[in-house]
mmCIF file of C-alpha atoms in Angstrom:
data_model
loop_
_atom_site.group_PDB
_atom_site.id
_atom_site.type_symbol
_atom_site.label_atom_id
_atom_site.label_comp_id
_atom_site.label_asym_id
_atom_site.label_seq_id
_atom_site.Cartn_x
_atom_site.Cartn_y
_atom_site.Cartn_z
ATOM 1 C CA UNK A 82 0.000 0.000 0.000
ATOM 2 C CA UNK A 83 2.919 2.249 0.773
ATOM 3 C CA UNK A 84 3.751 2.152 -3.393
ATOM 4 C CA UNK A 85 0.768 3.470 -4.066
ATOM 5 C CA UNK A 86 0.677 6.233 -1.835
ATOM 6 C CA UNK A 87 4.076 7.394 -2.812
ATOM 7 C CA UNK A 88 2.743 6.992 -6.064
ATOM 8 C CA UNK A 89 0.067 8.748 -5.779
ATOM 9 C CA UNK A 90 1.958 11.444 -3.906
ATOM 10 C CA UNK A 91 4.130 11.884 -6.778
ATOM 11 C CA UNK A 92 1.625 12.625 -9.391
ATOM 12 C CA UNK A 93 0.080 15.656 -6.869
ATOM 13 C CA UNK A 94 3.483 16.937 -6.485
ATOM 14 C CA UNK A 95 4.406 16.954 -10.134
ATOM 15 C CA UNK A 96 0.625 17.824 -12.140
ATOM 16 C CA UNK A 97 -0.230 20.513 -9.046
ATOM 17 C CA UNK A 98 3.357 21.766 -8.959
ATOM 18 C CA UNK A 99 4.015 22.048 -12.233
ATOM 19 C CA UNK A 100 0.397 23.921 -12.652
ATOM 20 C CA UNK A 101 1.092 25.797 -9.529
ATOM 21 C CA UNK A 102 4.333 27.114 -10.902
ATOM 22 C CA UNK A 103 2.857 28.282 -14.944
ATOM 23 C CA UNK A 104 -0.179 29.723 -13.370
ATOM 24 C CA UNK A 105 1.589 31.878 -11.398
ATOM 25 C CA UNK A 106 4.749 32.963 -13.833
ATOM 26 C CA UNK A 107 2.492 32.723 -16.806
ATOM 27 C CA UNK A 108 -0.912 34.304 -17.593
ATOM 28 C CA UNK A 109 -3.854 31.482 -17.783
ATOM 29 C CA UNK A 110 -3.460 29.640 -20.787
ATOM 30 C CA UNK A 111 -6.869 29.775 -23.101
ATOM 31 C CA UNK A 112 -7.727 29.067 -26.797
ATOM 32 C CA UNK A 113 -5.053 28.188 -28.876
ATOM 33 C CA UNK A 114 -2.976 28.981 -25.692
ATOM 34 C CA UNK A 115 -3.903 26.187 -23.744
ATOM 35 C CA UNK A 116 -4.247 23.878 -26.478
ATOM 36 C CA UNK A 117 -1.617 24.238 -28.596
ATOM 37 C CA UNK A 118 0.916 26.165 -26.139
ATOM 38 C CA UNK A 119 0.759 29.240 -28.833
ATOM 39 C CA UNK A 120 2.689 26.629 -30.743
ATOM 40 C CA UNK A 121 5.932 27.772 -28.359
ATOM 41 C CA UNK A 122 6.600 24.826 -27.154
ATOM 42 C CA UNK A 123 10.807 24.002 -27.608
ATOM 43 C CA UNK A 124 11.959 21.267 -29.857
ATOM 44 C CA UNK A 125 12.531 19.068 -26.495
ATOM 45 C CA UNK A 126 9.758 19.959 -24.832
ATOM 46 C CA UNK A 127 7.585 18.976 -27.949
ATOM 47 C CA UNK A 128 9.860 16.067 -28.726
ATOM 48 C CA UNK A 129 9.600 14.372 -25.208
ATOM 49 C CA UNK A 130 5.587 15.297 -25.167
ATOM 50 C CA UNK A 131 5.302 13.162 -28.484
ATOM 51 C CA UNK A 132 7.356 10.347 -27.624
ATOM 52 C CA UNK A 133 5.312 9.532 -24.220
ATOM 53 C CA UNK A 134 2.093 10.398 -26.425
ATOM 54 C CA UNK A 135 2.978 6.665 -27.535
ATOM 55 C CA UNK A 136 4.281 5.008 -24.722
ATOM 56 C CA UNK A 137 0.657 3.751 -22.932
ATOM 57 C CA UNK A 138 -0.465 0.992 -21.281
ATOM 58 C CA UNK A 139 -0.605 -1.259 -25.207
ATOM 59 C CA UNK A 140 3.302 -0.861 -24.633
ATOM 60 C CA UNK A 141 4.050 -1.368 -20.916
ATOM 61 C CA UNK A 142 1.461 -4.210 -20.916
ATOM 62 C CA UNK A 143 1.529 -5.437 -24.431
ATOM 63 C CA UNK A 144 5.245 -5.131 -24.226
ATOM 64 C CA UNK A 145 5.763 -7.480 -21.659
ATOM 65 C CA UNK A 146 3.552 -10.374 -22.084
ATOM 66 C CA UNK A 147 4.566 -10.715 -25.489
ATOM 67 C CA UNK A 148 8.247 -10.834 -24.258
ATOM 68 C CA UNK A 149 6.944 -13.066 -22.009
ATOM 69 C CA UNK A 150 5.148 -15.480 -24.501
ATOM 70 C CA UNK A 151 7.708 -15.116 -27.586
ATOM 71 C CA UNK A 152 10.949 -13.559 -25.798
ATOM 72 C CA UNK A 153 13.860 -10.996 -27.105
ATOM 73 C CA UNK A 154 11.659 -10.622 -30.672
ATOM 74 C CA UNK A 155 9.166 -8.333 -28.703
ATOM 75 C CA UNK A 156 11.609 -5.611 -29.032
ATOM 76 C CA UNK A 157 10.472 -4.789 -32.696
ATOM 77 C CA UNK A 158 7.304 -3.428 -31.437
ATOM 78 C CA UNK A 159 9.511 -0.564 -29.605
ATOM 79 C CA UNK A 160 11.395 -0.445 -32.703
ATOM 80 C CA UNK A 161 8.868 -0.003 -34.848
ATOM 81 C CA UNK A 162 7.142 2.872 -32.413
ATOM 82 C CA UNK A 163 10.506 4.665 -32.464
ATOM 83 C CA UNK A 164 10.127 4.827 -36.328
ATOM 84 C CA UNK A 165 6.827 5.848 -36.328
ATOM 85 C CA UNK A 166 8.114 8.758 -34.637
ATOM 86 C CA UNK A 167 10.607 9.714 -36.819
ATOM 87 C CA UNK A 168 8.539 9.996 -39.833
ATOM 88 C CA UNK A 169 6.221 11.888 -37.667
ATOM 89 C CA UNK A 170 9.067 14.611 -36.069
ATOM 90 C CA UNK A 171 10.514 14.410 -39.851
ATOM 91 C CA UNK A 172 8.348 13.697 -42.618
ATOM 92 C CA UNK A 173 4.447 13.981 -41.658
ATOM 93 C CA UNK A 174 4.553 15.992 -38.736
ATOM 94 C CA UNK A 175 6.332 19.041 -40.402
ATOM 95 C CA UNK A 176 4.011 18.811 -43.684
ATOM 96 C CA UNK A 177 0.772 19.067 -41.367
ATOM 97 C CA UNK A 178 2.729 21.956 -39.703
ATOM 98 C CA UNK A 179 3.184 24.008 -42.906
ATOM 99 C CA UNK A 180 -0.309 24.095 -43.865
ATOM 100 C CA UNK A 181 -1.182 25.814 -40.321
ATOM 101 C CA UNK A 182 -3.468 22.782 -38.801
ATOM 102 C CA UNK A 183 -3.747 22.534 -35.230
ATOM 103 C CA UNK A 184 -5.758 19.210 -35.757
ATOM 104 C CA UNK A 185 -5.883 16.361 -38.504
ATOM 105 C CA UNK A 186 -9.401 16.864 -39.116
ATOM 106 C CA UNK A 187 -8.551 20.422 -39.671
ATOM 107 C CA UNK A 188 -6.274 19.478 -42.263
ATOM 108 C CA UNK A 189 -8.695 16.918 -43.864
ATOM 109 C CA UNK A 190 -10.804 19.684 -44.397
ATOM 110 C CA UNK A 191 -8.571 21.825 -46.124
ATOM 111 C CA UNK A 192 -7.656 18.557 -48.403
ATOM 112 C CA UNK A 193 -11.048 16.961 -48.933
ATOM 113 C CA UNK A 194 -14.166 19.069 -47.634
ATOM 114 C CA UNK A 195 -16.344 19.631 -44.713
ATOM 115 C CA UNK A 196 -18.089 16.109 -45.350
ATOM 116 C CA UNK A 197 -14.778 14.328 -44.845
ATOM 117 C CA UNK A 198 -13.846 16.313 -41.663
ATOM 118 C CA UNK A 199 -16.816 15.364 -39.895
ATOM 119 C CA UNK A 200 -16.901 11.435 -41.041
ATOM 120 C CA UNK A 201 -12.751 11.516 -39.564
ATOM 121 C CA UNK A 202 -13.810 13.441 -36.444
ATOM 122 C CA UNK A 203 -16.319 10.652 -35.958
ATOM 123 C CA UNK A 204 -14.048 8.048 -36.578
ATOM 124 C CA UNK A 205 -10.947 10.124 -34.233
ATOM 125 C CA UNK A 206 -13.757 10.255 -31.091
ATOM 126 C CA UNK A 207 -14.133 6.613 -31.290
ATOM 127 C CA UNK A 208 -10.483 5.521 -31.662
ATOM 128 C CA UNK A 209 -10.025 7.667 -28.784
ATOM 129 C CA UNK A 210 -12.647 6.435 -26.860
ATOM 130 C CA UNK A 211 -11.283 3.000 -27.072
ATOM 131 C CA UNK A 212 -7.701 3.979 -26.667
ATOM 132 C CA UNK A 213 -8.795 5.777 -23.069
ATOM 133 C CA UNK A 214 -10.646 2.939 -21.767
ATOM 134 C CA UNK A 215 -7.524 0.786 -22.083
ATOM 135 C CA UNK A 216 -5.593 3.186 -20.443
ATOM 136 C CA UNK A 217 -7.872 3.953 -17.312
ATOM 137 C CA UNK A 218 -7.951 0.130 -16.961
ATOM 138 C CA UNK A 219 -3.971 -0.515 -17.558
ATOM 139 C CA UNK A 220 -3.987 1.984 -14.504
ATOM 140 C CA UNK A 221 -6.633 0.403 -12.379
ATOM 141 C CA UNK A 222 -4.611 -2.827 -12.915
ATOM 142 C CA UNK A 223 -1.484 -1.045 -11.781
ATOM 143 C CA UNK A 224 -3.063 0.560 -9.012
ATOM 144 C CA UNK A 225 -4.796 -2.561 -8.092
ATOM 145 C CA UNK A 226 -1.086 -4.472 -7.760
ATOM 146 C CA UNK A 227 1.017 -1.915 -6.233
ATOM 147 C CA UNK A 228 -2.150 -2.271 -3.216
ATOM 148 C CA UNK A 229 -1.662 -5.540 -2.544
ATOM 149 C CA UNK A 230 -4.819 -5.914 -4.306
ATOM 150 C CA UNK A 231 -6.287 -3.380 -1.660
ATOM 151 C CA UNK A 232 -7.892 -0.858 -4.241
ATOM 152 C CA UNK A 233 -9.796 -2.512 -6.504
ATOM 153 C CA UNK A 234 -9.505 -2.529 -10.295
ATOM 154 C CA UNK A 235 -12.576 -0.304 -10.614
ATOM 155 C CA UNK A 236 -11.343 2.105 -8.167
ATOM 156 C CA UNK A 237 -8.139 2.676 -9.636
ATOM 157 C CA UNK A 238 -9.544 2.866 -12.784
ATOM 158 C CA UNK A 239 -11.457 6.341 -11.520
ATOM 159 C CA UNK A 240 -8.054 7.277 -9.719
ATOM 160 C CA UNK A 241 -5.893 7.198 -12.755
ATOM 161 C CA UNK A 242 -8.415 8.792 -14.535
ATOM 162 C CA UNK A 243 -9.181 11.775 -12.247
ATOM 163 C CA UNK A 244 -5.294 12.370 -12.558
ATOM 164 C CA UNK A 245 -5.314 12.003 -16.485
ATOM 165 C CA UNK A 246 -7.872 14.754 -16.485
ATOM 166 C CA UNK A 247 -5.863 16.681 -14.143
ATOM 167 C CA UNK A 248 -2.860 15.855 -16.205
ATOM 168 C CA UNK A 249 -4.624 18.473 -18.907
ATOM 169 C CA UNK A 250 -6.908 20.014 -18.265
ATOM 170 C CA UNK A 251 -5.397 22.411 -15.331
ATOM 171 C CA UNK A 252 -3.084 24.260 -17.648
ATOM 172 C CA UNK A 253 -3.039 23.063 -20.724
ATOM 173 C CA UNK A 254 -0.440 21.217 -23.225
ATOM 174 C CA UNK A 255 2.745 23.545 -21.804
ATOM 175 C CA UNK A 256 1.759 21.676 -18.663
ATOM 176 C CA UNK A 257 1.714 18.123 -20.388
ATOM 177 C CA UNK A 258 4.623 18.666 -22.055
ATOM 178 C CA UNK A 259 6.715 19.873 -18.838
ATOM 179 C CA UNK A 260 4.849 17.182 -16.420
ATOM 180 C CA UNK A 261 6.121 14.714 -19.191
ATOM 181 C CA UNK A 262 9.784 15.918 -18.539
ATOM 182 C CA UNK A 263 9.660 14.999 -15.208
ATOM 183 C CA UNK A 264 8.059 11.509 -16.260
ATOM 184 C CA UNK A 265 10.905 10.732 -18.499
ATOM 185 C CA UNK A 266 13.419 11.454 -16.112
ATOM 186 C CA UNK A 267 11.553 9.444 -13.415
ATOM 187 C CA UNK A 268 10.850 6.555 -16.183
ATOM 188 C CA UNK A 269 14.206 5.984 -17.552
ATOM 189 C CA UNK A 270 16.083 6.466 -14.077
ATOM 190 C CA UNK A 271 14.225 4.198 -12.770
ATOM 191 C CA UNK A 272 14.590 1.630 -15.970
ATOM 192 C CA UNK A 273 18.241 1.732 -15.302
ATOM 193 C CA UNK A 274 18.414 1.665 -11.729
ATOM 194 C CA UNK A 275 16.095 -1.669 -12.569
ATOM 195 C CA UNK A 276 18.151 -3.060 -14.807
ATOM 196 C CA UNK A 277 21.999 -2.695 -12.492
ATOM 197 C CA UNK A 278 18.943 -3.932 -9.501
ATOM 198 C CA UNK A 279 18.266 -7.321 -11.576
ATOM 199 C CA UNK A 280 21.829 -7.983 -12.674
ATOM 200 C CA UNK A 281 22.273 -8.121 -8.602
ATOM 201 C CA UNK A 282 19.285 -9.539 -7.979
ATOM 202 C CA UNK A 283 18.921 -12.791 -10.572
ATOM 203 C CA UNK A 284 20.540 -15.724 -9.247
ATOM 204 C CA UNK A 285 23.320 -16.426 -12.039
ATOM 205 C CA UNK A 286 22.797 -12.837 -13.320
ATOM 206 C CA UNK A 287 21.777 -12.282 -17.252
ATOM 207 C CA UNK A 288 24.071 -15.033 -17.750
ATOM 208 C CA UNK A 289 21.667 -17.222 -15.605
ATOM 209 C CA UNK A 290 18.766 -16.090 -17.278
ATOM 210 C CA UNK A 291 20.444 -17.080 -20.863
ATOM 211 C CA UNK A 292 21.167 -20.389 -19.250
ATOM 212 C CA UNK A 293 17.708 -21.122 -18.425
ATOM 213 C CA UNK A 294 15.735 -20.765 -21.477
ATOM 214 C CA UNK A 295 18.985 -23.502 -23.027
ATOM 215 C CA UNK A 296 18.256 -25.755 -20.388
ATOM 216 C CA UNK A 297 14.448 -25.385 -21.373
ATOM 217 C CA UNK A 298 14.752 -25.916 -25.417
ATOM 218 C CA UNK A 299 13.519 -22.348 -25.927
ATOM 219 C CA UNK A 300 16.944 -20.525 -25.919
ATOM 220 C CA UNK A 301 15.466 -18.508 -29.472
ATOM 221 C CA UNK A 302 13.521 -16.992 -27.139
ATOM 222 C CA UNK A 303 16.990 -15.032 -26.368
ATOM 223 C CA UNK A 304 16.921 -13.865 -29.952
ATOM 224 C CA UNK A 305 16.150 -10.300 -31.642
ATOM 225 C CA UNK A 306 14.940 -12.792 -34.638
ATOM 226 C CA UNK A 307 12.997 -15.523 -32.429
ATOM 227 C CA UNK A 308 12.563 -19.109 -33.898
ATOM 228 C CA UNK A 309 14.066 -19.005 -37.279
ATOM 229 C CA UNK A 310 13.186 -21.967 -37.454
ATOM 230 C CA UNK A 311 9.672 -21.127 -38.297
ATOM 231 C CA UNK A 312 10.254 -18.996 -41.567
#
């Protein structure tokens, strides 16, 4: 239970902080403002904001059963992620900035007509829809774990969600974007810090885990090109 009250602890101190701080130095972001961040937001700032955009609960879930179940190979999906993001930041991305669009239905509109817009909009609210409810119940799950199985799935679910909200709506994407620098420090220090804790931690260390999937006939398991037997 103590996890998830640091955790939640954390996300108060960081979201309220970090709105604390840009209400008060900053006037109150509104309109394009608050949704855009007057389109001010610095190459790192916008570069870190985009790269946890796709980092969810798909990835930190999905990421790890599938390593689980198939082994080293799951790394492609990360791989593939990472070059989605570089045709975004290089290619796409900078083309949709050019023409002025704030939103991809925006731009639809200037490329196909009103009728268009509306039937993508449509299709955007749904995707999204979906894409949220997976998240609020990846962090239910979490929440639900970290308690010992205290809070309930349902209840964490609402948790996560209040803070998500929070997360945007108190000031804006200059807030998301400078919460999400904290994140990434927080989420790759700790990734490291993991990884030295394991190498300690694993009887035999990464040698020992190598050793075990050759003592259990599934050693391809240990490769970035998994059973090549199979092609």
């Amino acid at each position: 239970m103590g996890i998830i009250i640091a955790v939640i602890i954390y996300e108060v101190l960081s979201i309220g902080g970090i709105s604390w701080y840009l209400y008060k130095h900053e006037k109150a972001a509104e309109g394009n403002e608050f949704l855009s961040s007057g389109r001010k937001l610095t190459p790192m700032l916008a570069g870190i904001a985009s790269g946890l955009a796709l980092l969810g609960t798909v990835h930190i879930f999905g990421m790890m059963e599938m390593a689980w179940n198939v082994g080293a190979v799951a790394v492609w999906w990360g791989i593939a992620t990472v070059l989605t993001l570089c045709v975004i930041c290089l290619a796409t991305g900078r083309w949709v900035r050019r023409t002025g669009c704030l939103t991809i239905p925006e731009l639809i509109n200037k490329l196909f007509g009103p009728k268009i817009r509306i039937a993508v909009s449509c299709i955007i609210a749904v995707q999204t829809f979906a894409i949220m409810t997976l998240e609020t119940q990846g962090l239910g799950i979490i929440m639900h774990t970290l308690s010992g199985n205290t809070v309930s799935i349902q209840t964490g679910a609402i948790i996560g969600g209040i803070a998500g909200l929070c997360y945007v709506a108190l000031a804006g994407m200059k807030e998301v974007a400078w919460v999400n620098v904290v994140n990434i420090v927080v989420i790759y220090g700790g990734l490291i810090l993991s990884v030295i804790f394991l190498g300690y931690a694993i009887p035999g260390g990464w040698n020992g885990v190598q050793e075990y999937y050759v003592e259990n006939d599934v050693s391809y398991m240990t490769s970035l090109f998994g059973d090549t037997g199979m092609l």
